[in-house]
Tab-separated table of C-alpha atoms in Angstrom:
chain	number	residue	atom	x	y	z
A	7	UNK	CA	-146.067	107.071	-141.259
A	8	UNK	CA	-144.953	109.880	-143.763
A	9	UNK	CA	-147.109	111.980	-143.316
A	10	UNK	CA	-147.960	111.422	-147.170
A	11	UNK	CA	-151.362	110.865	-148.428
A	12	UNK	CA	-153.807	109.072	-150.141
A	13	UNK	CA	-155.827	111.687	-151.556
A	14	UNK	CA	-157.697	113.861	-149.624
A	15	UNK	CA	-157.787	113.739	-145.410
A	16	UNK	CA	-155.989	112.311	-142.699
A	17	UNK	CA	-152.662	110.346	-142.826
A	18	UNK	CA	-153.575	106.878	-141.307
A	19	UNK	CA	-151.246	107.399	-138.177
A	20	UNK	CA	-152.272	110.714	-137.336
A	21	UNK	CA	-155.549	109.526	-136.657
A	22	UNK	CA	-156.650	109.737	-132.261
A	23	UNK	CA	-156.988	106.259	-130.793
A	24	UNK	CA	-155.740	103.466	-128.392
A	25	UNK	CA	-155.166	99.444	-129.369
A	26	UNK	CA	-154.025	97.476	-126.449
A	27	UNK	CA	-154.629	93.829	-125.712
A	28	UNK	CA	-153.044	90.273	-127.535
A	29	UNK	CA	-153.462	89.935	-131.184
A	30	UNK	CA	-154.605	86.937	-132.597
A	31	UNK	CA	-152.843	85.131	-135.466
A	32	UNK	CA	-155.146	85.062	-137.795
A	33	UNK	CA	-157.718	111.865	-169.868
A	34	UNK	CA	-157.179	109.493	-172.629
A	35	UNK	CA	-153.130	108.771	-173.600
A	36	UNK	CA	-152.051	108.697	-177.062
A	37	UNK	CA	-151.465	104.861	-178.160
A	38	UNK	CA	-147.497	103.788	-177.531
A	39	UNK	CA	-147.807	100.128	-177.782
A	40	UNK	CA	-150.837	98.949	-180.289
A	41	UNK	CA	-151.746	95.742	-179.066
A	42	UNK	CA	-152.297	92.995	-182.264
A	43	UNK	CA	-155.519	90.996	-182.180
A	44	UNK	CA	-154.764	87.515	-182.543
A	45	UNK	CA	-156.931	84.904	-184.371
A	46	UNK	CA	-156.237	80.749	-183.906
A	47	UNK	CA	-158.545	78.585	-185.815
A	48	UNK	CA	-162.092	77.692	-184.031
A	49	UNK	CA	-160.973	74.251	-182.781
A	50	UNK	CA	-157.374	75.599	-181.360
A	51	UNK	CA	-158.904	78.649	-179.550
A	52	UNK	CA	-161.638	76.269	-178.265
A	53	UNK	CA	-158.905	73.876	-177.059
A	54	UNK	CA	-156.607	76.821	-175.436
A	55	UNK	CA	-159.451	77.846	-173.690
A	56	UNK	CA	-160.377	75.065	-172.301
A	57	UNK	CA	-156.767	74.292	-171.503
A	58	UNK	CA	-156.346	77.843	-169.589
A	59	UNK	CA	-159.377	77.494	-167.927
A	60	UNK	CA	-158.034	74.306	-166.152
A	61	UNK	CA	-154.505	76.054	-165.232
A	62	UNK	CA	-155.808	78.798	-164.004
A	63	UNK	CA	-158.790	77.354	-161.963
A	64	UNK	CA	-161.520	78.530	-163.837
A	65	UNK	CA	-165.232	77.921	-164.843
A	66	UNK	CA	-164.850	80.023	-168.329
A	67	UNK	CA	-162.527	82.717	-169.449
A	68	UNK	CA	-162.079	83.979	-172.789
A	69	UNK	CA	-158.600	85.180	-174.760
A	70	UNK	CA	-157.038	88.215	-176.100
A	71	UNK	CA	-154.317	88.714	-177.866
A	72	UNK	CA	-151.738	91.333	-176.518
A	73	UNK	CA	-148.849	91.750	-178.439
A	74	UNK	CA	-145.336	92.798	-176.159
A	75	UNK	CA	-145.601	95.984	-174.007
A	76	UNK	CA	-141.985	98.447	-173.372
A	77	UNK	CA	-141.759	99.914	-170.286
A	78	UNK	CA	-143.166	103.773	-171.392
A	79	UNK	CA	-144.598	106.303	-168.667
A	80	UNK	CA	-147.925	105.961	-170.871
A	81	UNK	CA	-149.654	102.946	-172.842
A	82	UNK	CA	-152.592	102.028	-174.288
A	83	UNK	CA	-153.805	98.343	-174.906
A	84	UNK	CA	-156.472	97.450	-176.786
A	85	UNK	CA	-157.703	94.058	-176.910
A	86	UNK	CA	-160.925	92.377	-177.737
A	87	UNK	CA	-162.643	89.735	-175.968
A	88	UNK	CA	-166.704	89.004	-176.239
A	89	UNK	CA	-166.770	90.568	-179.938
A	90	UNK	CA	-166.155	93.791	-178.133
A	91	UNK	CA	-163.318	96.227	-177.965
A	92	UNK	CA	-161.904	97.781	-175.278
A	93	UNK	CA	-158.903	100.252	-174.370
A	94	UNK	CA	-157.144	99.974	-171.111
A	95	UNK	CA	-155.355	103.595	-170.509
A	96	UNK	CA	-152.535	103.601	-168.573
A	97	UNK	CA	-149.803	105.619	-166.506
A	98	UNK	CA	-146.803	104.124	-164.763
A	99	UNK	CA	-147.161	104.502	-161.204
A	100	UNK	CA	-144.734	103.239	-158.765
A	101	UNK	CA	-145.560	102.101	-155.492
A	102	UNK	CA	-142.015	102.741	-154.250
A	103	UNK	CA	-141.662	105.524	-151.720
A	104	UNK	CA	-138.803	108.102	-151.664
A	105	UNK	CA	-137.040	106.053	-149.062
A	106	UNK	CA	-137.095	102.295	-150.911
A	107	UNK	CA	-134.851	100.137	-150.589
A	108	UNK	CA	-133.783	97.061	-151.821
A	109	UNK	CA	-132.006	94.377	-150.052
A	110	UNK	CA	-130.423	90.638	-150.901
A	111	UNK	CA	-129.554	88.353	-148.048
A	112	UNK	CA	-127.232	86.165	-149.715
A	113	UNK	CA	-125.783	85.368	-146.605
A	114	UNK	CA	-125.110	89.169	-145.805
A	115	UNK	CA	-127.801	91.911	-146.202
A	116	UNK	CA	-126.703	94.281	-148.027
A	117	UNK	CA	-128.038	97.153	-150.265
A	118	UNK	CA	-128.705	96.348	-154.052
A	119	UNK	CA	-129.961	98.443	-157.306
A	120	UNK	CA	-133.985	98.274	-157.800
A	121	UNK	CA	-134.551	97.161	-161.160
A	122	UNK	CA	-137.003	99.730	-162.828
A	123	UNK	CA	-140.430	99.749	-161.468
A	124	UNK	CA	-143.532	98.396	-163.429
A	125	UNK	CA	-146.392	99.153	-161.787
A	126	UNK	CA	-149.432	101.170	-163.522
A	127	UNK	CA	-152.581	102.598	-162.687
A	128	UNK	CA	-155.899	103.919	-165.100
A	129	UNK	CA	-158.665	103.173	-166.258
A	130	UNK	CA	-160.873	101.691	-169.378
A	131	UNK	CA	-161.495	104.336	-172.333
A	132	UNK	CA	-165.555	102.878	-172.391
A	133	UNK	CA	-165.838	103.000	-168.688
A	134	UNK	CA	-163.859	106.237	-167.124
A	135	UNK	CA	-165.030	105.496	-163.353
A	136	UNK	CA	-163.795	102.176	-163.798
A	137	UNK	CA	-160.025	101.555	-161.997
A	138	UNK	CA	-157.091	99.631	-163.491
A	139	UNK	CA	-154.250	98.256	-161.571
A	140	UNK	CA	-151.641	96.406	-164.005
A	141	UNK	CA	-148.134	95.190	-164.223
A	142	UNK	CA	-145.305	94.705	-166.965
A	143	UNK	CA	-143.232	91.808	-166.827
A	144	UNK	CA	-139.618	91.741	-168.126
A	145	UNK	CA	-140.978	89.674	-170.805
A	146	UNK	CA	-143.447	92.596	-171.597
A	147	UNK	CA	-146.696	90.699	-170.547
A	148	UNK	CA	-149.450	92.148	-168.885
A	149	UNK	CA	-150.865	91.291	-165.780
A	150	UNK	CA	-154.106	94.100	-164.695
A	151	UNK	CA	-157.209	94.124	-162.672
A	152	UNK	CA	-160.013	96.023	-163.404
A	153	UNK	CA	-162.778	97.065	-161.039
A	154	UNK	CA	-165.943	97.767	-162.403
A	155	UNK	CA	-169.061	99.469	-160.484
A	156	UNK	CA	-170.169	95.750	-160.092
A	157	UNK	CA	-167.962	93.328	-161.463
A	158	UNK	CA	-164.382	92.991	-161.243
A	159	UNK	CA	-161.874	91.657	-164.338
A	160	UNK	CA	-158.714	90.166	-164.655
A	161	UNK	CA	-155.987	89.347	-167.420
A	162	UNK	CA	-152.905	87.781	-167.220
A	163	UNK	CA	-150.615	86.290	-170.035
A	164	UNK	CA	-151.482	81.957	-170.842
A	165	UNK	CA	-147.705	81.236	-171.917
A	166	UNK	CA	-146.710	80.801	-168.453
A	167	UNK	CA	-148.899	78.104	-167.397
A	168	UNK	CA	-149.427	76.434	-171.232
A	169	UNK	CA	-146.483	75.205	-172.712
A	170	UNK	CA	-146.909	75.673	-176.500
A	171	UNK	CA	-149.036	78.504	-175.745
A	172	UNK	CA	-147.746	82.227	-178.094
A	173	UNK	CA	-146.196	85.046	-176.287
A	174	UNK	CA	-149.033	87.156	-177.023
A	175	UNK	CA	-151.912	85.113	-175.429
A	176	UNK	CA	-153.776	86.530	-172.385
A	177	UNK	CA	-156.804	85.022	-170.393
A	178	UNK	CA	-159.519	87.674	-169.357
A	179	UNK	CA	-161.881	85.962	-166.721
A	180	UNK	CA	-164.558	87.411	-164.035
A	181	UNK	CA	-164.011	87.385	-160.669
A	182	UNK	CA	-167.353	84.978	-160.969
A	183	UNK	CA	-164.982	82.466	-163.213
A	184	UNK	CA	-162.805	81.831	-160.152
A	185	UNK	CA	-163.363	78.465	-158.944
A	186	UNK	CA	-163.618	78.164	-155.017
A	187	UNK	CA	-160.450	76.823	-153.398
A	188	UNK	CA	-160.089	74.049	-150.282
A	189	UNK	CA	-157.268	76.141	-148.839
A	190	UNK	CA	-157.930	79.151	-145.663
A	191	UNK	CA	-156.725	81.600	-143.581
A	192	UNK	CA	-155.154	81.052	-140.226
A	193	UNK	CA	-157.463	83.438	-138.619
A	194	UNK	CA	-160.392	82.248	-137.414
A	195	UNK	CA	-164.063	83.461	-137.712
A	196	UNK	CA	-162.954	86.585	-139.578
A	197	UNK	CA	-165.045	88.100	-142.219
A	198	UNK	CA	-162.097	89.950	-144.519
A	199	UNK	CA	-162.170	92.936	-146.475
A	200	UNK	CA	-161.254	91.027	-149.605
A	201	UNK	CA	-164.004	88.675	-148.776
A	202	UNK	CA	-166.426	91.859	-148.626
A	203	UNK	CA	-164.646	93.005	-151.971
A	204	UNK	CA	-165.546	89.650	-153.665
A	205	UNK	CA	-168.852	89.845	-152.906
A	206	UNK	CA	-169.375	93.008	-154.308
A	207	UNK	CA	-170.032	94.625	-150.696
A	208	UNK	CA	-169.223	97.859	-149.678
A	209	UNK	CA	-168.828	97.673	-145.605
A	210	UNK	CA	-165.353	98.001	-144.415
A	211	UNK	CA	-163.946	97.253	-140.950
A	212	UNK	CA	-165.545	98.767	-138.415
A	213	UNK	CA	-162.892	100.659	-136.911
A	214	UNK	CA	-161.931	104.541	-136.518
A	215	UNK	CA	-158.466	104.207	-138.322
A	216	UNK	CA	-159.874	104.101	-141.423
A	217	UNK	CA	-162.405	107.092	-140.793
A	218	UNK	CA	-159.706	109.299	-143.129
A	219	UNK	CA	-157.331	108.675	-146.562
A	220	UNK	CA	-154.112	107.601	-145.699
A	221	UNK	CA	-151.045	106.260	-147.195
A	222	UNK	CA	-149.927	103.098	-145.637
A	223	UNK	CA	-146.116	102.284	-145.492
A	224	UNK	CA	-145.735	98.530	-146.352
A	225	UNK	CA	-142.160	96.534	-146.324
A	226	UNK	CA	-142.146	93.145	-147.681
A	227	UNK	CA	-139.673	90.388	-147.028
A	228	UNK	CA	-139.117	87.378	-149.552
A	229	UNK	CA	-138.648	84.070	-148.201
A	230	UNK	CA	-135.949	82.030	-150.148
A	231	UNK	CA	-138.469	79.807	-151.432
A	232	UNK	CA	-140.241	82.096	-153.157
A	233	UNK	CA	-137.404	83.421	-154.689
A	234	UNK	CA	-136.725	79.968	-156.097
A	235	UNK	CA	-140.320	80.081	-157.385
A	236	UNK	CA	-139.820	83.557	-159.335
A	237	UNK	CA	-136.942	81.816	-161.121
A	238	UNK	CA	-133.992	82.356	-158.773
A	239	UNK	CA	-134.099	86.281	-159.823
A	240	UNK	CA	-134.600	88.585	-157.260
A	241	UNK	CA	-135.803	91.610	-160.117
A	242	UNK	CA	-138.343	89.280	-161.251
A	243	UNK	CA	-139.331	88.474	-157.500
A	244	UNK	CA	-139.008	92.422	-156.830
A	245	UNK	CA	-141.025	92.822	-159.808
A	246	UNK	CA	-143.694	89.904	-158.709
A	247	UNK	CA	-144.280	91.257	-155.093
A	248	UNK	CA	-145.032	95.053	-156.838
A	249	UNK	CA	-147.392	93.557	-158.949
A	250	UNK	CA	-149.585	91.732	-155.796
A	251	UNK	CA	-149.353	95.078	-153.516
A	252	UNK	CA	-150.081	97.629	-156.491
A	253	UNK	CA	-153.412	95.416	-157.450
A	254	UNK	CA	-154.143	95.457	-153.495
A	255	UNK	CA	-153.524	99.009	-153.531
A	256	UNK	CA	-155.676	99.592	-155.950
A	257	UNK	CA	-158.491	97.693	-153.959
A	258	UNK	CA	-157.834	99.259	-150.874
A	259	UNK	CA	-158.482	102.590	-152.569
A	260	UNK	CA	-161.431	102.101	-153.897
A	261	UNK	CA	-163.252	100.882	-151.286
A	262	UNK	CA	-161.467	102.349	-147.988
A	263	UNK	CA	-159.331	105.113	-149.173
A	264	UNK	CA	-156.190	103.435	-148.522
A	265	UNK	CA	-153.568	102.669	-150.290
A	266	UNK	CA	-149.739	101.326	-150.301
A	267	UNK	CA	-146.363	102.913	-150.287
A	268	UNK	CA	-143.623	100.474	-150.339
A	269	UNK	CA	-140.453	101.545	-148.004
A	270	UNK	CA	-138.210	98.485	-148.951
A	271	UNK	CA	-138.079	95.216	-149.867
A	272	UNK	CA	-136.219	92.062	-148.168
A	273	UNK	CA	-135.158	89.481	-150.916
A	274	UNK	CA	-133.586	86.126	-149.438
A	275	UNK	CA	-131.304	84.023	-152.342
A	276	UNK	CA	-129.522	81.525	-150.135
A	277	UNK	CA	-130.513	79.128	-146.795
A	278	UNK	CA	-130.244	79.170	-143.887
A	279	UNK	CA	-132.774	82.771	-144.183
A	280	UNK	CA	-134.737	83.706	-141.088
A	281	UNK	CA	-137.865	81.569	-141.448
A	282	UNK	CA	-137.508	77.199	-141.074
A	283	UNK	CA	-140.957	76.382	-140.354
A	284	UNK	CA	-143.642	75.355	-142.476
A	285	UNK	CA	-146.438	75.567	-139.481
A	286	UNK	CA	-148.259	78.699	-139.576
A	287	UNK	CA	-148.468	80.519	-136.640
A	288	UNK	CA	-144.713	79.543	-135.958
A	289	UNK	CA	-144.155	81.053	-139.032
A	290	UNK	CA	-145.215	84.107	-138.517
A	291	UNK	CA	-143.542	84.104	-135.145
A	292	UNK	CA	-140.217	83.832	-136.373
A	293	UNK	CA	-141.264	86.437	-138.960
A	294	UNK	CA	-142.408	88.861	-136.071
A	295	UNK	CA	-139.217	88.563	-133.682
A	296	UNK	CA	-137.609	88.624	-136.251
A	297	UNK	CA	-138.549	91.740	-137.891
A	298	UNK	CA	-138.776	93.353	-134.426
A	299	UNK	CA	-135.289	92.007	-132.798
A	300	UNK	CA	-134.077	93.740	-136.390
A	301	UNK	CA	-136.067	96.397	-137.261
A	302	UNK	CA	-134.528	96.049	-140.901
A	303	UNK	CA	-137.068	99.059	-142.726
A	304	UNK	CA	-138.987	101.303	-141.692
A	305	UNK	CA	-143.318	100.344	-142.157
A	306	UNK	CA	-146.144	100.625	-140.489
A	307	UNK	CA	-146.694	97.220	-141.822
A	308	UNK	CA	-144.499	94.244	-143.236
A	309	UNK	CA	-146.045	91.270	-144.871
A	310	UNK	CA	-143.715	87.981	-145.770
A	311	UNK	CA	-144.143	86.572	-149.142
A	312	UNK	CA	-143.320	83.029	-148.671
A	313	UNK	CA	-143.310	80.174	-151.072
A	314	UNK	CA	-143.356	77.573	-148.244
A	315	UNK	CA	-145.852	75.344	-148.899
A	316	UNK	CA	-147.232	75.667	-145.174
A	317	UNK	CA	-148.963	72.945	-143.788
A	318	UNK	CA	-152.441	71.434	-144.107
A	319	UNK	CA	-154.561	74.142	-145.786
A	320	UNK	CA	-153.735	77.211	-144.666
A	321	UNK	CA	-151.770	79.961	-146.999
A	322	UNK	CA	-152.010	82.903	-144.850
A	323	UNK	CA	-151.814	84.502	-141.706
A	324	UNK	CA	-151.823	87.148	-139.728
A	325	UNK	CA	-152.025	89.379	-136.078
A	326	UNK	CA	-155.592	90.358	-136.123
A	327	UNK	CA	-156.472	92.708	-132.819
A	328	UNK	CA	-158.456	96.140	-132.546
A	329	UNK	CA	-156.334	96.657	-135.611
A	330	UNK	CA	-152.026	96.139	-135.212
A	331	UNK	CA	-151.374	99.141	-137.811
A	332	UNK	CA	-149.644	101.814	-135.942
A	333	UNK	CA	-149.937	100.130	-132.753
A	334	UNK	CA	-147.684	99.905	-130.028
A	335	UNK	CA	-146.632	96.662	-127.956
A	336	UNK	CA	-148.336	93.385	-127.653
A	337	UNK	CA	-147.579	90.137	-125.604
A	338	UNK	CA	-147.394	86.931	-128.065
A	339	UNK	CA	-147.182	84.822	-125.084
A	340	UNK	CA	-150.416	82.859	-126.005
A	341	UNK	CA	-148.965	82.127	-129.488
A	342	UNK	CA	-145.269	82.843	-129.068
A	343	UNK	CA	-143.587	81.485	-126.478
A	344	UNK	CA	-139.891	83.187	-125.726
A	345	UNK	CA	-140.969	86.059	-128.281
A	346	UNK	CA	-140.750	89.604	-126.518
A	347	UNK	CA	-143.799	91.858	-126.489
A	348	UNK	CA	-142.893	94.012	-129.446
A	349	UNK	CA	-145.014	95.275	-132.606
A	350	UNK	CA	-147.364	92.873	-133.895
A	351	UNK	CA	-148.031	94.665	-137.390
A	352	UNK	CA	-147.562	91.425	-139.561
A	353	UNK	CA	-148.854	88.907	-141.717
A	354	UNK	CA	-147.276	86.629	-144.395
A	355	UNK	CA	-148.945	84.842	-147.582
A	356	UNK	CA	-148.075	81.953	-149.490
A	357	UNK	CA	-148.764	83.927	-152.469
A	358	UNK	CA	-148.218	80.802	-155.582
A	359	UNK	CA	-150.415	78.468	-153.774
A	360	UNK	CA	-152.810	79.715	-156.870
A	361	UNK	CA	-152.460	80.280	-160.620
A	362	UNK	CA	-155.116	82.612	-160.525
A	363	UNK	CA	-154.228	86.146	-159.932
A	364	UNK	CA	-157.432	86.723	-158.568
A	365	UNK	CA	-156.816	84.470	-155.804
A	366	UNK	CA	-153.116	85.301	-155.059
A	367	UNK	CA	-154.301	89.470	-154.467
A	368	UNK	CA	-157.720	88.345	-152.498
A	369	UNK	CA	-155.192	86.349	-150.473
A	370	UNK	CA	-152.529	89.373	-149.274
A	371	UNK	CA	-155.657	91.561	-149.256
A	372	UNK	CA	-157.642	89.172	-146.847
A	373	UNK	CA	-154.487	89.436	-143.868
A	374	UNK	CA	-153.532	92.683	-144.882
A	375	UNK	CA	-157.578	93.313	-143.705
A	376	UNK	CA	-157.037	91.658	-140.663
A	377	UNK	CA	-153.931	93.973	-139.441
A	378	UNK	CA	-156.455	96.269	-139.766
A	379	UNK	CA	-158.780	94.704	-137.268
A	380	UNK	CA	-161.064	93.096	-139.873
């Protein structure tokens, strides 16, 4: 840990406390970038609807038009959506910490340029207490959550998963809209923050380390699958994997105090990479002694993004004990066999088994919960 914070208090390491035992896998802006309200004919926005509801596993949404964002330290996007207006406010905010790096295994690891970062936080214009995570894509699309005293929204741009569909179409849904998924953790009989999120609850884990603010340091690695999946570009996977932890960030902060710093990130382009196995918990095995036989950046915790699709129905999982965050050794012996007791401060997440935004950052914010003990 830094020493950084989160706000006010404690930085999460500094806290007092002992973890032993095995874990278990388990001010308003001035407008830069006018947004243009769209309008299709009654029968075509009826059909798009209907069409991005389906890709994007919904019961309803509705559509906005958002015309192409820049990359400027401030924005403001208006858009309209249930006859009302609303203005999101927003300042860029990068995740990265002073010490990121970026890294391509392309059969070497070696040090690469970080495209620029696209991350913002703020909040809605009609709603101040109301927070706002959101991402710009290199296509200037905008992907944002917005949490709400008792609701939470999302938008993210249609052209992706329509073909046909204009640039400037977004889908706005409820976290209500989200249709329920067959697919689980690996953890078993854990209650998750994110699941306490999503149902509007307000009890965290029970478990002194999160008694103060803190500023978690999180490393990611990128499996070479799901680089394939963000289009064989490692800035647009970069760009991808800051989108998921600044809209868990911004979750985390609301309702524990927490939030994420990244100190590097791990992008693999060519096989064989570290990770073979499409079985879960050997998955994150060969992730852990990995990460611990290499100790490749610095974290107090390191999540895999893979696009494996991993058998049967699981899509993530993680070491759940009395929380794994700044913990010292564990034996994987009951899990691991031939891995060395080492730090067990990881979890991975097969982060495109979903269209829905919604579900890919209630999915790295469910195991992120459980390295926290939840």
């Amino acid at each position: 840990m830094s020493g950084k914070y989160c706000g006010r208090g404690l930085a999460i390491c500094s806290l007092a406390f002992s973890i032993s035992g095995n874990p278990s896998p388990a001010q308003d802006v001035k407008p830069t970038a006018p947004t243009v309200i769209g309008a299709l004919p009654e029968a075509q926005q009826t059909k798009l609807q209907t069409d991005a509801a389906e890709a994007f596993g919904l019961y309803s949404c509705r559509l906005a038009s958002i015309s192409r964002l820049n990359i400027q330290d401030e924005l403001s996007v208006r858009l309209e959506f249930d006859g009302i207006i609303h203005h999101l406010s927003l300042q860029r905010n990068s995740l990265r910490d002073a010490s990121f790096t970026l890294r391509v295994d392309d059969g070497v690891l070696h040090l690469v340029e970080p495209p620029p970062s696209r991350t913002y936080t703020g909040w809605l214009r009609e709603d101040p207490i109301a927070s706002v995570a959101a991402a710009i894509t290199d296509d200037g699309q905008l992907h944002a959550m917005i949490l709400l005293d008792n609701d939470t929204w999302y938008i993210e741009p249609v052209g992706r998963k329509i073909g046909g569909a204009a640039i400037d179409w977004h889908v706005v849904y409820r976290k209500g809209d989200v249709k329920p998924t067959n697919r689980s953790c690996g953890v078993d009989g854990a209650l998750s923050l994110a699941e306490r999120i999503a149902k509007g609850g307000n009890d965290t884990p029970n478990h002194t380390i999160l008694a103060g603010n803190g500023l978690t340091e999180i490393a990611f690695d990128a499996d070479v699958e799901y680089y394939q999946l963000n289009g064989n570009s490692v800035p647009a996977t970069v760009v991808d994997i800051e989108m998921i932890a600044n809209l868990v960030s911004n979750i985390y902060r609301g309702q524990v105090d927490i939030c994420f710093t990244i100190t590097g990130i791990i992008v693999r382009t060519v096989e064989p990479d570290p990770y073979s196995t499409t079985n879960s918990t050997p998955l994150l095995c060969q992730f852990t002694q990995h990460w611990n036989s290499t100790n490749p950046v610095g974290r107090d915790v390191a999540h895999l993004m893979t696009g494996k699709e991993i058998d049967g129905s699981i899509i993530g999982v993680a070491w759940r004990a009395d929380g794994v965050i700044c913990a010292g050794n564990f034996s994987f012996s009951g899990f691991c066999p031939g891995v060395p007791d080492g730090r067990a401060d990881y979890g991975l997440s097969q982060s495109r088994f979903s269209s829905s935004l919604a579900n890919r950052i209630n999915l790295t914010a469910h195991e992120l919960g459980h390295n926290w003990g939840a």
